[in-house]
């Protein structure tokens, strides 16, 4: 689960969720108010997830899987990633450069 990079506050799941759709601008820590961003390592992770997802979609396309199934797989993967984000990503109190 996320913890604040400056005060160590452990986010509750419900507080951690909005990061998934607010990752670029960051969000304030509910405890100390410091703006938190995904760490560079976390953003790299999310990039790899996207990459793997694209490979799976291209693969399922090449084995002639019907389009609705491809969309279904993509949807399941996106929601799984969103739901798991607070467990696999970490926060940083500054916007770290990607590389
Ligand atoms: Zn904090």
mmCIF file of C-alpha atoms and ligand atoms in Angstrom:
data_model
loop_
_atom_site.group_PDB
_atom_site.id
_atom_site.type_symbol
_atom_site.label_atom_id
_atom_site.label_comp_id
_atom_site.label_asym_id
_atom_site.label_seq_id
_atom_site.Cartn_x
_atom_site.Cartn_y
_atom_site.Cartn_z
ATOM 1 C CA UNK A 1 0.000 0.000 0.000
ATOM 2 C CA UNK A 2 1.110 3.590 -0.615
ATOM 3 C CA UNK A 3 2.789 5.466 2.157
ATOM 4 C CA UNK A 4 3.573 9.172 2.159
ATOM 5 C CA UNK A 5 7.182 9.859 1.192
ATOM 6 C CA UNK A 6 7.534 12.745 3.639
ATOM 7 C CA UNK A 7 5.566 11.724 6.761
ATOM 8 C CA UNK A 8 5.221 7.967 6.264
ATOM 9 C CA UNK A 9 1.409 8.087 6.542
ATOM 10 C CA UNK A 10 -0.133 4.857 5.296
ATOM 11 C CA UNK A 11 -2.856 5.562 2.779
ATOM 12 C CA UNK A 12 -6.149 3.802 3.077
ATOM 13 C CA UNK A 13 -7.224 1.942 -0.036
ATOM 14 C CA UNK A 14 -9.955 4.485 -0.732
ATOM 15 C CA UNK A 15 -7.429 7.347 -0.482
ATOM 16 C CA UNK A 16 -4.936 5.556 -2.678
ATOM 17 C CA UNK A 17 -7.357 4.809 -5.521
ATOM 18 C CA UNK A 18 -7.634 8.360 -6.962
ATOM 19 C CA UNK A 19 -3.915 8.243 -7.763
ATOM 20 C CA UNK A 20 -4.691 5.877 -10.597
ATOM 21 C CA UNK A 21 -6.482 8.540 -12.573
ATOM 22 C CA UNK A 22 -4.522 11.491 -11.201
ATOM 23 C CA UNK A 23 -1.017 10.147 -11.524
ATOM 24 C CA UNK A 24 0.403 13.003 -13.565
ATOM 25 C CA UNK A 25 -0.636 15.909 -11.344
ATOM 26 C CA UNK A 26 -0.126 14.082 -8.065
ATOM 27 C CA UNK A 27 -2.271 14.306 -4.951
ATOM 28 C CA UNK A 28 -1.883 15.750 -1.471
ATOM 29 C CA UNK A 29 -1.138 13.494 1.473
ATOM 30 C CA UNK A 30 -4.259 13.455 3.726
ATOM 31 C CA UNK A 31 -2.015 13.666 6.800
ATOM 32 C CA UNK A 32 0.701 16.256 6.083
ATOM 33 C CA UNK A 33 -0.588 17.838 2.861
ATOM 34 C CA UNK A 34 2.621 17.291 0.889
ATOM 35 C CA UNK A 35 1.974 16.643 -2.764
ATOM 36 C CA UNK A 36 2.740 13.043 -3.691
ATOM 37 C CA UNK A 37 3.580 11.612 -7.077
ATOM 38 C CA UNK A 38 4.296 8.154 -8.379
ATOM 39 C CA UNK A 39 7.982 7.406 -8.064
ATOM 40 C CA UNK A 40 9.947 6.992 -11.276
ATOM 41 C CA UNK A 41 10.258 3.260 -10.629
ATOM 42 C CA UNK A 42 6.477 3.011 -10.301
ATOM 43 C CA UNK A 43 5.913 4.856 -13.552
ATOM 44 C CA UNK A 44 8.340 2.518 -15.264
ATOM 45 C CA UNK A 45 6.367 -0.413 -13.854
ATOM 46 C CA UNK A 46 3.120 0.987 -15.239
ATOM 47 C CA UNK A 47 4.816 1.398 -18.607
ATOM 48 C CA UNK A 48 5.864 -2.258 -18.627
ATOM 49 C CA UNK A 49 2.324 -3.271 -17.684
ATOM 50 C CA UNK A 50 0.980 -1.281 -20.628
ATOM 51 C CA UNK A 51 3.562 -2.848 -22.901
ATOM 52 C CA UNK A 52 2.706 -6.384 -21.773
ATOM 53 C CA UNK A 53 -0.977 -5.554 -22.218
ATOM 54 C CA UNK A 54 -0.373 -4.383 -25.776
ATOM 55 C CA UNK A 55 1.594 -7.537 -26.593
ATOM 56 C CA UNK A 56 -1.245 -9.697 -25.230
ATOM 57 C CA UNK A 57 -3.780 -7.753 -27.308
ATOM 58 C CA UNK A 58 -1.675 -8.022 -30.462
ATOM 59 C CA UNK A 59 -1.185 -11.725 -29.775
ATOM 60 C CA UNK A 60 -4.897 -12.384 -29.228
ATOM 61 C CA UNK A 61 -5.569 -10.496 -32.442
ATOM 62 C CA UNK A 62 -3.139 -12.662 -34.382
ATOM 63 C CA UNK A 63 -4.814 -15.885 -33.231
ATOM 64 C CA UNK A 64 -8.109 -14.518 -34.591
ATOM 65 C CA UNK A 65 -9.786 -14.133 -31.254
ATOM 66 C CA UNK A 66 -13.139 -12.391 -31.827
ATOM 67 C CA UNK A 67 -12.921 -8.652 -31.178
ATOM 68 C CA UNK A 68 -15.349 -8.625 -28.197
ATOM 69 C CA UNK A 69 -13.026 -11.049 -26.388
ATOM 70 C CA UNK A 70 -10.039 -8.829 -27.116
ATOM 71 C CA UNK A 71 -11.923 -5.882 -25.614
ATOM 72 C CA UNK A 72 -12.950 -8.021 -22.661
ATOM 73 C CA UNK A 73 -9.338 -9.037 -21.979
ATOM 74 C CA UNK A 74 -8.183 -5.432 -22.337
ATOM 75 C CA UNK A 75 -10.922 -4.253 -19.968
ATOM 76 C CA UNK A 76 -10.083 -6.877 -17.357
ATOM 77 C CA UNK A 77 -6.390 -6.004 -17.544
ATOM 78 C CA UNK A 78 -6.988 -2.267 -17.207
ATOM 79 C CA UNK A 79 -9.293 -2.699 -14.213
ATOM 80 C CA UNK A 80 -6.907 -5.193 -12.602
ATOM 81 C CA UNK A 81 -4.074 -2.716 -12.979
ATOM 82 C CA UNK A 82 -6.179 0.122 -11.543
ATOM 83 C CA UNK A 83 -7.267 -1.976 -8.565
ATOM 84 C CA UNK A 84 -3.754 -3.242 -7.854
ATOM 85 C CA UNK A 85 -2.008 0.107 -8.275
ATOM 86 C CA UNK A 86 -1.904 0.935 -4.523
ATOM 87 C CA UNK A 87 -0.162 -2.382 -3.833
ATOM 88 C CA UNK A 88 2.484 -2.319 -6.540
ATOM 89 C CA UNK A 89 3.381 1.363 -6.833
ATOM 90 C CA UNK A 90 5.258 3.684 -4.528
ATOM 91 C CA UNK A 91 5.025 7.412 -3.952
ATOM 92 C CA UNK A 92 7.575 10.146 -3.990
ATOM 93 C CA UNK A 93 7.262 13.716 -2.716
ATOM 94 C CA UNK A 94 8.852 15.149 -5.847
ATOM 95 C CA UNK A 95 8.316 14.541 -9.520
ATOM 96 C CA UNK A 96 11.245 12.292 -10.299
ATOM 97 C CA UNK A 97 12.598 12.257 -13.816
ATOM 98 C CA UNK A 98 11.745 9.047 -15.611
ATOM 99 C CA UNK A 99 15.305 7.954 -16.371
HETATM 100 ZN ZN1 LIG B 1 2.287 12.893 4.453
#
